[in-house]
Amino acid sequence: MKQLFVIAIFLLTGSLHAWSQDHYDARKALSSEELFIKQGNTSRVIATPGQKYLVLDASPMIGGFHRYRFFPGDNIKFRMHNETIRFNETIASVTDSSFSIAIINEAVGRMDYQEILLKDIRLMKVSRRIPFISQLAPLLPLAGLLYVGADFFNKGVDDKRFTTDASSLVVGGAFIAAGFVCYKLTFSSLKINGRNKLKVLETY
């Protein structure tokens, strides 16, 4: 039973990769510039020469160096020094040392803008879509729970239900741990410091 379950999991995860290959069409492949513009949400202001934007150069403990770009119109998640508020707002504009976010003032029914200095940012929440890894982040913990559950509810070598053994817990725990690693590679909370630097650049 356990062997069949493991084989089914590998077939499922392998088929995701195979299906993604089936849908690939070289004639429809996007250029590097089109992929750059497509990154983020549809409210992004299309960059023109001289457009300022935020850049987070990250070198996390898990995973290699990656550059995150945030244009006006993009969503940004961050925390500030000496603040407990978790900001999840849209960038309205960017200057040399700050950016502004739009906040709806419901009391007076208008849109207010708050300037955030880069030096006041303590932490940023970022996400990165990694082929295969991102898809496995929710699947592996579920597979681990199903594996342990299958062993618990089915008869084992002792011909008893509602029992499990250490080997099942190890395998199930390994699935869950692998899912956690995939999640941390996809979603990260990065402290702004010497390893993770936030700055402003301009398009040209």
GROMACS .gro file of C-alpha atoms in nm:
model
  204
    1MET     CA    1   0.000   0.000   0.000
    2LYS     CA    2   0.276   0.244   0.096
    3GLN     CA    3   0.474   0.164  -0.218
    4LEU     CA    4   0.171   0.224  -0.440
    5PHE     CA    5   0.107   0.555  -0.262
    6VAL     CA    6   0.466   0.675  -0.318
    7ILE     CA    7   0.452   0.574  -0.685
    8ALA     CA    8   0.123   0.763  -0.728
    9ILE     CA    9   0.275   1.078  -0.575
   10PHE     CA   10   0.577   1.065  -0.807
   11LEU     CA   11   0.352   1.008  -1.109
   12LEU     CA   12   0.136   1.304  -1.008
   13THR     CA   13   0.425   1.545  -0.958
   14GLY     CA   14   0.598   1.420  -1.270
   15SER     CA   15   0.286   1.467  -1.478
   16LEU     CA   16   0.269   1.835  -1.379
   17HIS     CA   17   0.607   1.887  -1.539
   18ALA     CA   18   0.508   1.684  -1.844
   19TRP     CA   19   0.185   1.879  -1.894
   20SER     CA   20   0.376   2.207  -1.879
   21GLN     CA   21   0.599   2.078  -2.161
   22ASP     CA   22   0.299   1.979  -2.371
   23HIS     CA   23   0.167   2.336  -2.367
   24TYR     CA   24   0.498   2.491  -2.473
   25ASP     CA   25   0.498   2.649  -2.819
   26ALA     CA   26   0.822   2.810  -2.939
   27ARG     CA   27   0.626   3.041  -3.170
   28LYS     CA   28   0.440   3.182  -2.870
   29ALA     CA   29   0.743   3.216  -2.642
   30LEU     CA   30   0.776   3.566  -2.493
   31SER     CA   31   1.089   3.771  -2.538
   32SER     CA   32   1.296   3.865  -2.232
   33GLU     CA   33   1.155   4.220  -2.248
   34GLU     CA   34   0.796   4.093  -2.265
   35LEU     CA   35   0.859   3.864  -1.968
   36PHE     CA   36   1.004   4.158  -1.772
   37ILE     CA   37   0.697   4.373  -1.838
   38LYS     CA   38   0.458   4.085  -1.767
   39GLN     CA   39   0.600   4.037  -1.416
   40GLY     CA   40   0.357   4.167  -1.152
   41ASN     CA   41  -0.005   4.272  -1.172
   42THR     CA   42  -0.201   4.441  -1.449
   43SER     CA   43  -0.219   4.779  -1.271
   44ARG     CA   44   0.154   4.839  -1.324
   45VAL     CA   45   0.248   5.166  -1.494
   46ILE     CA   46   0.441   5.062  -1.807
   47ALA     CA   47   0.796   5.186  -1.765
   48THR     CA   48   0.923   5.470  -1.982
   49PRO     CA   49   1.280   5.606  -2.000
   50GLY     CA   50   1.360   5.783  -1.673
   51GLN     CA   51   1.097   5.591  -1.474
   52LYS     CA   52   1.212   5.532  -1.116
   53TYR     CA   53   1.140   5.194  -0.956
   54LEU     CA   54   1.236   4.998  -0.645
   55VAL     CA   55   1.490   4.717  -0.651
   56LEU     CA   56   1.549   4.462  -0.377
   57ASP     CA   57   1.876   4.274  -0.426
   58ALA     CA   58   1.839   3.968  -0.206
   59SER     CA   59   2.093   3.706  -0.103
   60PRO     CA   60   1.891   3.487   0.138
   61MET     CA   61   2.027   3.195   0.340
   62ILE     CA   62   1.812   2.954   0.133
   63GLY     CA   63   1.841   3.002  -0.243
   64GLY     CA   64   2.076   3.218  -0.447
   65PHE     CA   65   2.087   3.586  -0.536
   66HIS     CA   66   1.770   3.731  -0.686
   67ARG     CA   67   1.662   4.081  -0.787
   68TYR     CA   68   1.302   4.184  -0.718
   69ARG     CA   69   1.163   4.486  -0.905
   70PHE     CA   70   0.868   4.700  -0.793
   71PHE     CA   71   0.716   4.958  -1.028
   72PRO     CA   72   0.440   5.212  -0.962
   73GLY     CA   73   0.118   5.009  -0.969
   74ASP     CA   74   0.280   4.700  -0.815
   75ASN     CA   75   0.175   4.560  -0.479
   76ILE     CA   76   0.434   4.577  -0.202
   77LYS     CA   77   0.436   4.406   0.140
   78PHE     CA   78   0.663   4.544   0.412
   79ARG     CA   79   0.716   4.637   0.775
   80MET     CA   80   0.882   4.946   0.916
   81HIS     CA   81   1.116   5.000   1.210
   82ASN     CA   82   0.936   5.037   1.544
   83GLU     CA   83   0.606   4.947   1.379
   84THR     CA   84   0.384   4.640   1.420
   85ILE     CA   85   0.166   4.717   1.116
   86ARG     CA   86   0.197   4.487   0.816
   87PHE     CA   87   0.167   4.703   0.508
   88ASN     CA   88   0.018   4.546   0.195
   89GLU     CA   89  -0.034   4.838  -0.041
   90THR     CA   90   0.006   4.957  -0.400
   91ILE     CA   91   0.301   5.176  -0.498
   92ALA     CA   92   0.179   5.514  -0.623
   93SER     CA   93   0.515   5.676  -0.703
   94VAL     CA   94   0.889   5.641  -0.645
   95THR     CA   95   1.152   5.907  -0.572
   96ASP     CA   96   1.528   5.884  -0.516
   97SER     CA   97   1.497   5.791  -0.147
   98SER     CA   98   1.133   5.699  -0.091
   99PHE     CA   99   0.809   5.573  -0.238
  100SER     CA  100   0.445   5.662  -0.181
  101ILE     CA  101   0.150   5.435  -0.116
  102ALA     CA  102  -0.216   5.517  -0.172
  103ILE     CA  103  -0.443   5.483   0.131
  104ILE     CA  104  -0.821   5.523   0.119
  105ASN     CA  105  -0.942   5.767   0.385
  106GLU     CA  106  -1.294   5.637   0.443
  107ALA     CA  107  -1.377   5.913   0.691
  108VAL     CA  108  -1.364   6.185   0.424
  109GLY     CA  109  -1.404   5.961   0.119
  110ARG     CA  110  -1.078   6.041  -0.054
  111MET     CA  111  -0.743   5.889  -0.145
  112ASP     CA  112  -0.446   5.997   0.066
  113TYR     CA  113  -0.081   5.932  -0.009
  114GLN     CA  114   0.179   5.832   0.248
  115GLU     CA  115   0.550   5.870   0.179
  116ILE     CA  116   0.771   5.585   0.299
  117LEU     CA  117   1.146   5.643   0.330
  118LEU     CA  118   1.363   5.352   0.219
  119LYS     CA  119   1.572   5.378   0.535
  120ASP     CA  120   1.259   5.314   0.744
  121ILE     CA  121   1.187   4.975   0.585
  122ARG     CA  122   1.275   4.687   0.817
  123LEU     CA  123   1.140   4.381   0.635
  124MET     CA  124   0.983   4.294   0.301
  125LYS     CA  125   0.764   3.999   0.204
  126VAL     CA  126   0.837   3.876  -0.148
  127SER     CA  127   0.732   3.585  -0.366
  128ARG     CA  128   0.908   3.414  -0.652
  129ARG     CA  129   0.753   3.161  -0.888
  130ILE     CA  130   1.000   2.876  -0.939
  131PRO     CA  131   0.895   2.607  -1.191
  132PHE     CA  132   0.814   2.275  -1.023
  133ILE     CA  133   0.932   2.398  -0.679
  134SER     CA  134   0.639   2.640  -0.632
  135GLN     CA  135   0.385   2.372  -0.736
  136LEU     CA  136   0.531   2.127  -0.483
  137ALA     CA  137   0.505   2.370  -0.187
  138PRO     CA  138   0.138   2.281  -0.110
  139LEU     CA  139   0.148   1.926  -0.253
  140LEU     CA  140   0.430   1.777  -0.045
  141PRO     CA  141   0.283   1.851   0.302
  142LEU     CA  142  -0.051   1.712   0.183
  143ALA     CA  143   0.127   1.402   0.053
  144GLY     CA  144   0.299   1.357   0.390
  145LEU     CA  145  -0.030   1.376   0.579
  146LEU     CA  146  -0.198   1.136   0.336
  147TYR     CA  147   0.091   0.892   0.368
  148VAL     CA  148   0.074   0.886   0.749
  149GLY     CA  149  -0.307   0.875   0.734
  150ALA     CA  150  -0.304   0.582   0.492
  151ASP     CA  151  -0.077   0.389   0.727
  152PHE     CA  152  -0.290   0.483   1.029
  153PHE     CA  153  -0.629   0.380   0.887
  154ASN     CA  154  -0.520   0.071   0.692
  155LYS     CA  155  -0.405  -0.258   0.834
  156GLY     CA  156  -0.029  -0.286   0.864
  157VAL     CA  157   0.208  -0.576   0.924
  158ASP     CA  158   0.048  -0.624   1.266
  159ASP     CA  159  -0.294  -0.666   1.096
  160LYS     CA  160  -0.435  -0.377   1.306
  161ARG     CA  161  -0.593  -0.047   1.211
  162PHE     CA  162  -0.537   0.291   1.379
  163THR     CA  163  -0.170   0.226   1.440
  164THR     CA  164   0.144   0.355   1.272
  165ASP     CA  165   0.516   0.302   1.299
  166ALA     CA  166   0.828   0.515   1.309
  167SER     CA  167   0.916   0.456   0.943
  168SER     CA  168   0.581   0.600   0.830
  169LEU     CA  169   0.628   0.905   1.049
  170VAL     CA  170   0.978   0.957   0.907
  171VAL     CA  171   0.857   0.937   0.546
  172GLY     CA  172   0.556   1.161   0.615
  173GLY     CA  173   0.774   1.409   0.803
  174ALA     CA  174   1.022   1.415   0.515
  175PHE     CA  175   0.742   1.509   0.273
  176ILE     CA  176   0.627   1.789   0.505
  177ALA     CA  177   0.982   1.919   0.557
  178ALA     CA  178   1.046   1.920   0.183
  179GLY     CA  179   0.723   2.115   0.132
  180PHE     CA  180   0.836   2.369   0.391
  181VAL     CA  181   1.166   2.420   0.205
  182CYS     CA  182   0.978   2.467  -0.124
  183TYR     CA  183   0.751   2.721   0.047
  184LYS     CA  184   1.046   2.918   0.187
  185LEU     CA  185   1.206   2.925  -0.159
  186THR     CA  186   0.881   3.062  -0.307
  187PHE     CA  187   0.772   3.300  -0.028
  188SER     CA  188   1.034   3.485   0.175
  189SER     CA  189   1.042   3.748   0.448
  190LEU     CA  190   1.365   3.939   0.393
  191LYS     CA  191   1.521   4.175   0.646
  192ILE     CA  192   1.673   4.483   0.485
  193ASN     CA  193   2.041   4.467   0.578
  194GLY     CA  194   2.383   4.412   0.423
  195ARG     CA  195   2.266   4.094   0.248
  196ASN     CA  196   1.932   4.231   0.127
  197LYS     CA  197   1.954   4.585  -0.009
  198LEU     CA  198   1.663   4.808  -0.112
  199LYS     CA  199   1.740   5.088  -0.359
  200VAL     CA  200   1.597   5.296  -0.643
  201LEU     CA  201   1.694   5.261  -1.009
  202GLU     CA  202   1.577   5.427  -1.330
  203THR     CA  203   1.478   5.278  -1.663
  204TYR     CA  204   1.664   5.394  -1.971
   0.00000   0.00000   0.00000
